[in-house]
CSV table of C-alpha atoms in Angstrom, one decimal:
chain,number,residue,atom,x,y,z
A,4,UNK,CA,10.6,22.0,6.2
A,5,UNK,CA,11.4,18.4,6.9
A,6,UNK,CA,12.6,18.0,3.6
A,7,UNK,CA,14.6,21.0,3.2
A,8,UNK,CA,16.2,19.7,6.3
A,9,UNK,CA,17.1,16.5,5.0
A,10,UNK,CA,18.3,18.0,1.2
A,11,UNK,CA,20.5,20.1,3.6
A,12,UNK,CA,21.6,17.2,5.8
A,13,UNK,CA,22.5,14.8,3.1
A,14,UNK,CA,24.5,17.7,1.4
A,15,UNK,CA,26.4,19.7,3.9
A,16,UNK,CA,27.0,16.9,6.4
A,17,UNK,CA,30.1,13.9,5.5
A,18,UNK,CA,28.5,10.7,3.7
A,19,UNK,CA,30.6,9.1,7.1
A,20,UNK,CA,27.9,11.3,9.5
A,21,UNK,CA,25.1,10.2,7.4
A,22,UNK,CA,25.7,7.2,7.2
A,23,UNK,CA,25.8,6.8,11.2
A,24,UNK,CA,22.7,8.6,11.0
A,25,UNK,CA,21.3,5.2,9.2
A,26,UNK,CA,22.4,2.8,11.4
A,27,UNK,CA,21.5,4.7,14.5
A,28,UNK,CA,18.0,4.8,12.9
A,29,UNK,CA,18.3,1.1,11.7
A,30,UNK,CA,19.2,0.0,15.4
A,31,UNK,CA,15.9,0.5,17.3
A,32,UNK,CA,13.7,-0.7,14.1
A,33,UNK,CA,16.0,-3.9,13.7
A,34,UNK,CA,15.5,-4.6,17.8
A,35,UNK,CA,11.4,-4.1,17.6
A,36,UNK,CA,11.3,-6.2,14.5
A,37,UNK,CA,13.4,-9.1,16.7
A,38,UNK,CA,11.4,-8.9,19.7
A,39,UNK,CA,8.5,-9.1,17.8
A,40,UNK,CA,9.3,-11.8,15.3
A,41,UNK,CA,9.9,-13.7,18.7
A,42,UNK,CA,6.4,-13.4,21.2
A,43,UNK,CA,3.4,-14.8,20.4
A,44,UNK,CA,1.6,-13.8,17.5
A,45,UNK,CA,-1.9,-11.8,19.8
A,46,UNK,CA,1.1,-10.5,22.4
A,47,UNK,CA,3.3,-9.1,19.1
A,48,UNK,CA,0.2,-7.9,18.0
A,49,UNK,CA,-0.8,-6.1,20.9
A,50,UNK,CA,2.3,-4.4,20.8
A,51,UNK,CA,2.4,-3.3,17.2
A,52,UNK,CA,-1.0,-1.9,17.9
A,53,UNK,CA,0.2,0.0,21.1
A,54,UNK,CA,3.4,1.2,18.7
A,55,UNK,CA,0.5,2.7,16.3
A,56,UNK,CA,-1.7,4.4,18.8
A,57,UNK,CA,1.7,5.9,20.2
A,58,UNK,CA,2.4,7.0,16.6
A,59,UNK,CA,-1.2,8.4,16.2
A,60,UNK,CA,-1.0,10.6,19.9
A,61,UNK,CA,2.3,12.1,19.3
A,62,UNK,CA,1.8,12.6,15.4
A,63,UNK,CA,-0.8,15.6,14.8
A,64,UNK,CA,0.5,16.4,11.6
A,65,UNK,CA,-1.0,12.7,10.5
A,66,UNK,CA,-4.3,13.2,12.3
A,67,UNK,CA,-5.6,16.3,11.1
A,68,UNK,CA,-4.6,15.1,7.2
A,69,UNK,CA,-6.6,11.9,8.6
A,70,UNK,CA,-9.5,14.0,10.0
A,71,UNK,CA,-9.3,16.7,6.5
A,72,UNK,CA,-9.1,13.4,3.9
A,73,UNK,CA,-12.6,11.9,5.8
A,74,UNK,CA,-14.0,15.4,6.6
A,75,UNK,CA,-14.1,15.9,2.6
A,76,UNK,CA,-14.7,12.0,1.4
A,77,UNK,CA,-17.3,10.6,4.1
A,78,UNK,CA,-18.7,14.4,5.0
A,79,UNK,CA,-21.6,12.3,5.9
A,80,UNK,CA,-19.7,10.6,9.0
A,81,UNK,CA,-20.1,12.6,12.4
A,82,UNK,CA,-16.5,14.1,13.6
A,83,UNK,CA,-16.1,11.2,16.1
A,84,UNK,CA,-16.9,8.8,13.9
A,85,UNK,CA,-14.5,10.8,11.4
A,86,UNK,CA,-11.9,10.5,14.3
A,87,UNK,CA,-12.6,7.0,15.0
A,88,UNK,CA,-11.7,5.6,11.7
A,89,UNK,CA,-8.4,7.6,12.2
A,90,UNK,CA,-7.7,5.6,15.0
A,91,UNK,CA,-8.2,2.5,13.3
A,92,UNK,CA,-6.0,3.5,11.1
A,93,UNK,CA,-3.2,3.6,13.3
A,94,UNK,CA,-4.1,0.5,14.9
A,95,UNK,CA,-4.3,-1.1,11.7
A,96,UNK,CA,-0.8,-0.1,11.1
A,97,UNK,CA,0.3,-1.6,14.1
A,98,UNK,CA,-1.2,-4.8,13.5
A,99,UNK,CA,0.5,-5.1,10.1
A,100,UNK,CA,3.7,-4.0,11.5
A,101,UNK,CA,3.8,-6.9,14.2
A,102,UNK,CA,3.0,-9.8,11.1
A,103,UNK,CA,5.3,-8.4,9.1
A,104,UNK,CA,7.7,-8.9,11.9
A,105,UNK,CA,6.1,-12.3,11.7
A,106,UNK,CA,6.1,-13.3,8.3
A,107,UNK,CA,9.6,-16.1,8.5
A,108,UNK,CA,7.9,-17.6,11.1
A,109,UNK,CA,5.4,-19.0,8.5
A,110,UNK,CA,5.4,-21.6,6.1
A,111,UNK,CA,2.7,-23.6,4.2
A,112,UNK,CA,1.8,-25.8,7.1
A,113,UNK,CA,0.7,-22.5,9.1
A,114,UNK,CA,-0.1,-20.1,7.2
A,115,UNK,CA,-3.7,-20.4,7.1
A,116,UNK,CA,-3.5,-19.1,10.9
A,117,UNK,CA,-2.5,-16.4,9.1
A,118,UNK,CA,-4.8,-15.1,6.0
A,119,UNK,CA,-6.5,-17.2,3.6
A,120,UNK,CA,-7.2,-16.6,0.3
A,121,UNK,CA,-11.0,-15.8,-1.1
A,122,UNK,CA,-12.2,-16.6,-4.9
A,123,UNK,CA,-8.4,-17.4,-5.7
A,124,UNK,CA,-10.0,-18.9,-9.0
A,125,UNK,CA,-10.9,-15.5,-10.5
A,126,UNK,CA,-6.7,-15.3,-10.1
A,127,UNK,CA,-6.3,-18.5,-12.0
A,128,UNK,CA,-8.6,-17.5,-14.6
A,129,UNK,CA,-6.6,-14.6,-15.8
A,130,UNK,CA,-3.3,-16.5,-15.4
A,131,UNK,CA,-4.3,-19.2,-17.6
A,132,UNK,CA,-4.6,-16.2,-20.4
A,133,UNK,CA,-1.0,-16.3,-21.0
A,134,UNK,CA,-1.0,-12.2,-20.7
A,135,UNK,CA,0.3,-11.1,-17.4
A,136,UNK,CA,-1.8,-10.4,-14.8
A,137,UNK,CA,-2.0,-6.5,-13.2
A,138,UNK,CA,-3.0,-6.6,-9.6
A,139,UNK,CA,-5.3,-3.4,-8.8
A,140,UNK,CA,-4.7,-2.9,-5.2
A,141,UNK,CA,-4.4,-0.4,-2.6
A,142,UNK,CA,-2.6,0.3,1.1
A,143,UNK,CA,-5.8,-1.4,2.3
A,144,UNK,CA,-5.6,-4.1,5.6
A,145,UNK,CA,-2.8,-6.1,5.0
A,146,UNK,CA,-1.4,-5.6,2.4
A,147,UNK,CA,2.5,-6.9,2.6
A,148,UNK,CA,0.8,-9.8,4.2
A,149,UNK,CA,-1.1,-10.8,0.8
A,150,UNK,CA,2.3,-10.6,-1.3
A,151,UNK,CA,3.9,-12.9,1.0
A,152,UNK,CA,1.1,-15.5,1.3
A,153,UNK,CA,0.8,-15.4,-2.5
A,154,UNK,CA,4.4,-15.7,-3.3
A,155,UNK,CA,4.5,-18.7,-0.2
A,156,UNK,CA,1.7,-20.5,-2.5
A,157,UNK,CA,4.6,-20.6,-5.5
A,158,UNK,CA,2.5,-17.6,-7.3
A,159,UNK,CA,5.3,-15.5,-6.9
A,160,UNK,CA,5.2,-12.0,-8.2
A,161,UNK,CA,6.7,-8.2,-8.5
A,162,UNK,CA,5.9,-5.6,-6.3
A,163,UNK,CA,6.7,-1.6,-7.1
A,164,UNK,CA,7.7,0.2,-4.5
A,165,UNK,CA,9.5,3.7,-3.5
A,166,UNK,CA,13.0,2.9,-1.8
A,167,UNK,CA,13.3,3.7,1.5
A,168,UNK,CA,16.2,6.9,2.0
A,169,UNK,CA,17.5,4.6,4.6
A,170,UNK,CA,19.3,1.7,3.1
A,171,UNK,CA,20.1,-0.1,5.8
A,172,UNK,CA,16.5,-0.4,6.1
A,173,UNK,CA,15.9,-0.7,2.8
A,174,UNK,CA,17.8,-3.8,2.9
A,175,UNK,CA,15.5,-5.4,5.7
A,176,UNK,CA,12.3,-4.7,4.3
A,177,UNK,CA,13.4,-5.8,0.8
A,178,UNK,CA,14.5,-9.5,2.6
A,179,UNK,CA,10.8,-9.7,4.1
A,180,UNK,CA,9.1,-8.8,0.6
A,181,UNK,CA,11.2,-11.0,-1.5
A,182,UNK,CA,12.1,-13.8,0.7
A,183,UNK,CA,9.7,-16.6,-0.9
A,184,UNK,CA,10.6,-15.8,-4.6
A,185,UNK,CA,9.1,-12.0,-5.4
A,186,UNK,CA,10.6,-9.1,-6.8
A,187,UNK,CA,10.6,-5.9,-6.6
A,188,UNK,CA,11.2,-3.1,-8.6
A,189,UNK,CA,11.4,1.1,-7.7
A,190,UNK,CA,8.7,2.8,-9.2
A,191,UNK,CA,11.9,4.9,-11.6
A,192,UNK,CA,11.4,1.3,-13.6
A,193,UNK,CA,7.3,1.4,-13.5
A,194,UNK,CA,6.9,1.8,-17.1
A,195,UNK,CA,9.8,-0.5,-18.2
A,196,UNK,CA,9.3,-2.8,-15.2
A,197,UNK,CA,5.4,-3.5,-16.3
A,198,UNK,CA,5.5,-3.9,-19.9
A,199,UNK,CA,8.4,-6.4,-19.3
A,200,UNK,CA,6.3,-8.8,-17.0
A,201,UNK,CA,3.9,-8.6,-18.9
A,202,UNK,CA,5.5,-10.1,-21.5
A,203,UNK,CA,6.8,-12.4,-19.9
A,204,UNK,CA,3.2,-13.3,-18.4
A,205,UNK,CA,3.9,-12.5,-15.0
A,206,UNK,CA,2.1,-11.1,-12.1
A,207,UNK,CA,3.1,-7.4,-10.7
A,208,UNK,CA,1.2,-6.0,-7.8
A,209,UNK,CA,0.1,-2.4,-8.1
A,210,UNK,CA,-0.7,0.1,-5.3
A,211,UNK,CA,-3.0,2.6,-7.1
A,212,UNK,CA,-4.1,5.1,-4.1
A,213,UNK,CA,-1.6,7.3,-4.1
A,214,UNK,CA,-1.5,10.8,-5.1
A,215,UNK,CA,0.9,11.6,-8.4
A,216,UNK,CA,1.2,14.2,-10.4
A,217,UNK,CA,1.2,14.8,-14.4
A,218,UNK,CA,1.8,13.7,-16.8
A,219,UNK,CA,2.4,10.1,-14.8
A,220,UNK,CA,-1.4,10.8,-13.3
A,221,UNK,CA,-4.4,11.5,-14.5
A,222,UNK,CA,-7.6,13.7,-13.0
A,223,UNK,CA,-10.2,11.3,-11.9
A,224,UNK,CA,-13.0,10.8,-9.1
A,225,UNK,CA,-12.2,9.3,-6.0
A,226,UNK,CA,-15.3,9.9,-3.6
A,227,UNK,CA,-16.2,12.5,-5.5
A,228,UNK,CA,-12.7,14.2,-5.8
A,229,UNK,CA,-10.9,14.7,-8.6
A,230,UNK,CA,-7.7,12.8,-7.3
A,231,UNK,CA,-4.3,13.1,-9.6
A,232,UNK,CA,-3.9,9.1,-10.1
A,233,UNK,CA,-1.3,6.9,-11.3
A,234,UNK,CA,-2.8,5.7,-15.2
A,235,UNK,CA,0.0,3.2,-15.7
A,236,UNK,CA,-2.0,0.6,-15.0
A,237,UNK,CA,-4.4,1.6,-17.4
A,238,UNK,CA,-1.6,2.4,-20.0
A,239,UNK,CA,-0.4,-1.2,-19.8
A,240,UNK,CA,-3.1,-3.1,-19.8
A,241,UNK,CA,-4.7,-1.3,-22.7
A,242,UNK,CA,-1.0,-2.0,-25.0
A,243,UNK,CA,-0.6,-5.5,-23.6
A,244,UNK,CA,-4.1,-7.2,-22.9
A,245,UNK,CA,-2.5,-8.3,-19.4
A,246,UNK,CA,-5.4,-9.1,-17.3
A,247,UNK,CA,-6.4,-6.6,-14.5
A,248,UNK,CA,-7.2,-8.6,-10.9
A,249,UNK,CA,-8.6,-6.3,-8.1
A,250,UNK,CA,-7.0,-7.8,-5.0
A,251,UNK,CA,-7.3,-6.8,-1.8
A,252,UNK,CA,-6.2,-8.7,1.9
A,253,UNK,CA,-8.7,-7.1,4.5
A,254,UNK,CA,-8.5,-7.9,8.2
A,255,UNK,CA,-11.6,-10.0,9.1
A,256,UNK,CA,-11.9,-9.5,13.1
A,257,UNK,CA,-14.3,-12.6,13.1
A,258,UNK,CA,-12.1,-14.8,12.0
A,259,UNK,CA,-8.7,-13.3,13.3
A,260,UNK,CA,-6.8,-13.5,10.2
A,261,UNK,CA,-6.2,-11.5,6.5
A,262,UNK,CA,-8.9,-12.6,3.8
A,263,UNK,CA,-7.0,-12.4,0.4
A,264,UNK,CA,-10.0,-11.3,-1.7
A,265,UNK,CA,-9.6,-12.0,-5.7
A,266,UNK,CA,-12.7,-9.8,-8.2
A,267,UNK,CA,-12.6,-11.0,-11.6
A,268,UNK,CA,-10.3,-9.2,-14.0
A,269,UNK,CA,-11.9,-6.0,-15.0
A,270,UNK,CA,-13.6,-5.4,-18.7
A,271,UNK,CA,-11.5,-2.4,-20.2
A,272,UNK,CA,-13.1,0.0,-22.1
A,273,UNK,CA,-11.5,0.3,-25.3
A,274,UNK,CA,-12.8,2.8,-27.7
A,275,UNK,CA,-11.0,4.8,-30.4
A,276,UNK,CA,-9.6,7.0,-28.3
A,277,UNK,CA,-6.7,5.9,-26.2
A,278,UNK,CA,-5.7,9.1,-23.9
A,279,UNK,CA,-10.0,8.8,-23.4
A,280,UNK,CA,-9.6,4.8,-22.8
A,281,UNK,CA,-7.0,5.4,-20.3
A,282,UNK,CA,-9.0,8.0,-18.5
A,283,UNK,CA,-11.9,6.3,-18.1
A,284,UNK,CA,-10.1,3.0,-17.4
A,285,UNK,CA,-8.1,4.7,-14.3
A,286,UNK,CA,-11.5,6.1,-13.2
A,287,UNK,CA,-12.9,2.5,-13.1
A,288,UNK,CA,-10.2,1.0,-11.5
A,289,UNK,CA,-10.4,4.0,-8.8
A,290,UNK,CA,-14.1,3.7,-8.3
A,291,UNK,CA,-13.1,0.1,-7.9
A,292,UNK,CA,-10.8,0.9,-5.1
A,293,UNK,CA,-13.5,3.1,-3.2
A,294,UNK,CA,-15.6,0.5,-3.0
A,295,UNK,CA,-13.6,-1.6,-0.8
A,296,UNK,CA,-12.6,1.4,0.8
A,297,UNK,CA,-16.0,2.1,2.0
A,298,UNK,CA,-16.1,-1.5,3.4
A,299,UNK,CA,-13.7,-0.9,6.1
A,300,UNK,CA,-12.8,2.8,5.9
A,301,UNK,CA,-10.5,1.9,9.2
A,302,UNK,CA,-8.3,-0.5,6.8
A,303,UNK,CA,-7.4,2.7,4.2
A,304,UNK,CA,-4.2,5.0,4.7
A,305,UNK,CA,-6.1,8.3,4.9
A,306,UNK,CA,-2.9,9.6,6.6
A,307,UNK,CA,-2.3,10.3,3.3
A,308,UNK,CA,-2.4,13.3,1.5
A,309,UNK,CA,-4.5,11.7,-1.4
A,310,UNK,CA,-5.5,14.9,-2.9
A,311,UNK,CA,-2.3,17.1,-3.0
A,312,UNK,CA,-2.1,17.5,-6.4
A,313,UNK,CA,-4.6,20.0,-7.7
A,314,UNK,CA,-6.2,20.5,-11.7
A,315,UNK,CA,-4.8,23.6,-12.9
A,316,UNK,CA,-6.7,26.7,-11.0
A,317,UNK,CA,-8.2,25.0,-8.3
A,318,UNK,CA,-7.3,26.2,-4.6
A,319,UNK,CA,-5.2,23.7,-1.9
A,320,UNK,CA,-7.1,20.8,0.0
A,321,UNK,CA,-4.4,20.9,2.5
């Protein structure tokens, strides 16, 4: 409904209306982002967090796919448990909302109060290769923090995303990301985009928990699911020999900062069959994922509707 709405609003209505629309949307985010870019980091904090417990009582439509996503991947979790981790959710959210607000306040003499960075070797290691480095992540923790510490560190790198439909917005966000030296590129490039760093032996972050649909993704387990996943990655890798990093920046509450966490680049399975090899690569990659997952199920987006996409006969999740 909310999209036919908008398809009808951007249509019917003058580009003049719509484009007040943006700015009257713009208005309120760029004033939060100020305020909080401005308090002290636990206060701005604080607040972000009481912005994403707002967002997760007057939001139901995001709860119960929360609640249905854990009900069918950690069935073993009571419901408040179940609902628990929903909250933290939210509240994770928040938390990366207020530091990203943050993020120009930092430089190299502080941002260590910020995240730090875990087995950064295993990064180095497939750098020195020469053959572009993939980095296997997911929306897990903090994860605009880790591209803006890494670029910070002179390791810049590209980042796929989805435009915002608000380009005033757009605009802001894109600063943030890109203000220490990375790129980004819409995900209408991925293909292009990839095997073009590569190349070139660069590094290009990857968010790889998201749910696609064919022929971009392929059918593979995710807790047990078959989840339609992105196999670009896979693709890629397998054509160029670019080294595949898990990384992942979780929220440590002991130490009250982001741990950028660096695994070894993953051994692909090459056999000789390449629609198999890319298969059974994106299912290693995405068992990969659930394992951090599982670490701190609080820290994953299972807002989500991970498992939209259905094989061919088999009834809705949602």
């Amino acid at each position: 409904m909310e999209v036919l709405f908008d398809f009808a609003f951007r249509r019917v209505l003058p580009s003049g209306f719509l484009r007040m629309r943006h700015k009257l949307e713009f208005a309120p985010v760029w004033f939060v982002l100020k305020v909080m870019s401005l308090l002290p980091r636990e206060l701005a904090r604080a607040l972000g967090i009481s912005v994403g417990y707002l967002v997760y009582f007057l939001h139901r439509r995001l709860r119960q796919v929360g609640l249905r996503n854990l009900e069918m991947a950690l069935s073993e979790k009571s419901a408040r448990e179940r609902k628990k981790i929903v909250r933290g959710v939210f509240r994770t959210l928040g938390r990366q909302l207020a530091d990203f607000c943050q993020l120009p306040n930092y430089n190299l003499k502080n941002i260590e109060t910020l995240a730090v960075h875990e087995n950064f070797e295993a990064f180095d290691a497939a750098r020195a290769r020469g053959k572009g480095v993939l980095f296997l992540t997911a929306h897990l923790g903090g994860w605009e923090v880790g591209s803006f510490m890494h670029s910070l560190h002179g390791n810049q790198m590209a980042v796929i995303v989805r435009p915002l439909d608000n380009p005033y917005l757009d605009r802001l966000v894109t600063y943030y990301r890109t203000m220490h030296g990375n790129r980004v590129f819409s995900k209408d490039e991925f293909a292009r985009g990839l095997l073009a760093a590569m190349r070139n032996g660069e590094t290009v972050g990857v968010l790889m928990d998201q749910n696609m649909t064919p022929p971009q993704g392929v059918f593979v387990d995710f807790f047990g699911i078959k989840a339609c996943t992105a196999s670009g990655i896979a693709r890629v890798a397998l054509k160029t020999d670019a080294a595949v990093v898990p990384a992942f920046t979780i929220w440590d509450p002991v130490l009250r900062k982001y741990r950028v966490h660096f695994e070894p680049a993953v051994q692909l399975i090459r056999t000789k069959s390449h629609e198999n090899d890319v298969v059974a690569n994106t299912a290693k990659f995405t068992r990969i994922i659930e394992e951090f997952v599982r670490k701190t199920p609080e820290q994953w987006l299972w807002v989500h509707k991970r498992w939209k996409t259905r094989p061919e006969g088999q009834p809705k999740l949602y």
